């Protein structure tokens, strides 16, 4: 079964949505980890979403593991971009 992977724009929107609903940095870090996202994906807006016929599956391979302290720090950066 071939499942399409979300593109950079979709990952950005998902990380931003999680930041909106998280009550604090620890909760956001947990949400992001569960979804396999990073705080950087929510902070920086990627280039415009490609047209459907130009989409290429995101074949990044394994994500490097991030230390919990670093994940919390990055989650704080993302929350700060929301003014929290």
PDB file of C-alpha atoms in Angstrom:
ATOM      1  CA  UNK A   1       0.000   0.000   0.000  1.00  0.00           C
ATOM      2  CA  UNK A   2       1.505   3.314  -1.088  1.00  0.00           C
ATOM      3  CA  UNK A   3       0.585   6.129   1.293  1.00  0.00           C
ATOM      4  CA  UNK A   4       1.314   9.719   0.271  1.00  0.00           C
ATOM      5  CA  UNK A   5       3.472  11.605   2.746  1.00  0.00           C
ATOM      6  CA  UNK A   6       2.557  15.182   3.713  1.00  0.00           C
ATOM      7  CA  UNK A   7       4.550  17.872   1.941  1.00  0.00           C
ATOM      8  CA  UNK A   8       6.498  20.616   3.730  1.00  0.00           C
ATOM      9  CA  UNK A   9       3.547  23.026   3.657  1.00  0.00           C
ATOM     10  CA  UNK A  10       1.196  20.460   5.217  1.00  0.00           C
ATOM     11  CA  UNK A  11       3.768  19.635   7.908  1.00  0.00           C
ATOM     12  CA  UNK A  12       4.133  23.379   8.632  1.00  0.00           C
ATOM     13  CA  UNK A  13       0.366  23.801   9.034  1.00  0.00           C
ATOM     14  CA  UNK A  14       0.145  20.741  11.299  1.00  0.00           C
ATOM     15  CA  UNK A  15       2.929  22.006  13.582  1.00  0.00           C
ATOM     16  CA  UNK A  16       1.268  25.444  13.789  1.00  0.00           C
ATOM     17  CA  UNK A  17      -2.101  23.877  14.628  1.00  0.00           C
ATOM     18  CA  UNK A  18      -0.510  21.842  17.415  1.00  0.00           C
ATOM     19  CA  UNK A  19       1.161  24.974  18.793  1.00  0.00           C
ATOM     20  CA  UNK A  20      -2.221  26.698  18.824  1.00  0.00           C
ATOM     21  CA  UNK A  21      -3.843  23.964  20.914  1.00  0.00           C
ATOM     22  CA  UNK A  22      -0.915  23.137  23.234  1.00  0.00           C
ATOM     23  CA  UNK A  23      -1.218  24.613  26.703  1.00  0.00           C
ATOM     24  CA  UNK A  24       2.553  24.821  27.261  1.00  0.00           C
ATOM     25  CA  UNK A  25       5.917  23.902  25.751  1.00  0.00           C
ATOM     26  CA  UNK A  26       5.995  20.437  27.303  1.00  0.00           C
ATOM     27  CA  UNK A  27       2.611  19.563  25.830  1.00  0.00           C
ATOM     28  CA  UNK A  28       3.620  20.962  22.435  1.00  0.00           C
ATOM     29  CA  UNK A  29       6.855  18.969  22.504  1.00  0.00           C
ATOM     30  CA  UNK A  30       4.814  15.833  23.215  1.00  0.00           C
ATOM     31  CA  UNK A  31       2.349  16.592  20.382  1.00  0.00           C
ATOM     32  CA  UNK A  32       5.169  17.230  17.907  1.00  0.00           C
ATOM     33  CA  UNK A  33       7.013  14.069  18.903  1.00  0.00           C
ATOM     34  CA  UNK A  34       3.858  11.944  18.564  1.00  0.00           C
ATOM     35  CA  UNK A  35       3.235  13.367  15.089  1.00  0.00           C
ATOM     36  CA  UNK A  36       6.851  13.061  13.961  1.00  0.00           C
ATOM     37  CA  UNK A  37       7.138  16.824  13.426  1.00  0.00           C
ATOM     38  CA  UNK A  38       9.748  19.360  14.513  1.00  0.00           C
ATOM     39  CA  UNK A  39       9.369  22.843  15.943  1.00  0.00           C
ATOM     40  CA  UNK A  40      11.358  24.250  13.015  1.00  0.00           C
ATOM     41  CA  UNK A  41       8.666  23.014  10.642  1.00  0.00           C
ATOM     42  CA  UNK A  42       6.137  25.225  12.415  1.00  0.00           C
ATOM     43  CA  UNK A  43       8.342  28.267  12.780  1.00  0.00           C
ATOM     44  CA  UNK A  44       9.414  28.840   9.179  1.00  0.00           C
ATOM     45  CA  UNK A  45       6.904  29.059   6.332  1.00  0.00           C
ATOM     46  CA  UNK A  46       8.051  26.849   3.441  1.00  0.00           C
ATOM     47  CA  UNK A  47       7.902  27.933  -0.171  1.00  0.00           C
ATOM     48  CA  UNK A  48       4.449  27.925  -1.739  1.00  0.00           C
ATOM     49  CA  UNK A  49       2.658  24.622  -1.884  1.00  0.00           C
ATOM     50  CA  UNK A  50       3.426  22.912  -5.208  1.00  0.00           C
ATOM     51  CA  UNK A  51       0.736  22.211  -7.753  1.00  0.00           C
ATOM     52  CA  UNK A  52      -0.726  18.691  -7.417  1.00  0.00           C
ATOM     53  CA  UNK A  53       1.035  17.430 -10.559  1.00  0.00           C
ATOM     54  CA  UNK A  54       4.399  18.729  -9.273  1.00  0.00           C
ATOM     55  CA  UNK A  55       4.214  17.103  -5.848  1.00  0.00           C
ATOM     56  CA  UNK A  56       6.951  14.664  -5.012  1.00  0.00           C
ATOM     57  CA  UNK A  57       6.704  12.321  -2.030  1.00  0.00           C
ATOM     58  CA  UNK A  58       8.846  13.485   0.883  1.00  0.00           C
ATOM     59  CA  UNK A  59      11.515  10.798   1.128  1.00  0.00           C
ATOM     60  CA  UNK A  60      13.603  12.075   4.023  1.00  0.00           C
ATOM     61  CA  UNK A  61      14.301   8.744   5.658  1.00  0.00           C
ATOM     62  CA  UNK A  62      14.613   8.418   9.415  1.00  0.00           C
ATOM     63  CA  UNK A  63      14.376  11.544  11.525  1.00  0.00           C
ATOM     64  CA  UNK A  64      17.279  12.020  13.911  1.00  0.00           C
ATOM     65  CA  UNK A  65      16.336  11.659  17.563  1.00  0.00           C
ATOM     66  CA  UNK A  66      16.236  14.940  19.471  1.00  0.00           C
ATOM     67  CA  UNK A  67      17.079  15.202  23.149  1.00  0.00           C
ATOM     68  CA  UNK A  68      14.005  16.066  25.277  1.00  0.00           C
ATOM     69  CA  UNK A  69      15.617  19.329  26.465  1.00  0.00           C
ATOM     70  CA  UNK A  70      16.233  20.414  22.868  1.00  0.00           C
ATOM     71  CA  UNK A  71      12.688  19.473  21.875  1.00  0.00           C
ATOM     72  CA  UNK A  72      11.307  21.597  24.744  1.00  0.00           C
ATOM     73  CA  UNK A  73      13.582  24.499  23.755  1.00  0.00           C
ATOM     74  CA  UNK A  74      12.383  24.313  20.162  1.00  0.00           C
ATOM     75  CA  UNK A  75       8.768  24.029  21.320  1.00  0.00           C
ATOM     76  CA  UNK A  76       9.272  27.222  23.359  1.00  0.00           C
ATOM     77  CA  UNK A  77      10.586  28.959  20.233  1.00  0.00           C
ATOM     78  CA  UNK A  78       7.487  27.905  18.313  1.00  0.00           C
ATOM     79  CA  UNK A  79       5.173  29.001  21.140  1.00  0.00           C
ATOM     80  CA  UNK A  80       7.007  32.339  21.354  1.00  0.00           C
ATOM     81  CA  UNK A  81       6.186  32.932  17.701  1.00  0.00           C
ATOM     82  CA  UNK A  82       2.534  32.833  18.839  1.00  0.00           C
ATOM     83  CA  UNK A  83       3.243  35.388  21.555  1.00  0.00           C
ATOM     84  CA  UNK A  84       2.792  32.950  24.475  1.00  0.00           C
TER      85      UNK A  84
END
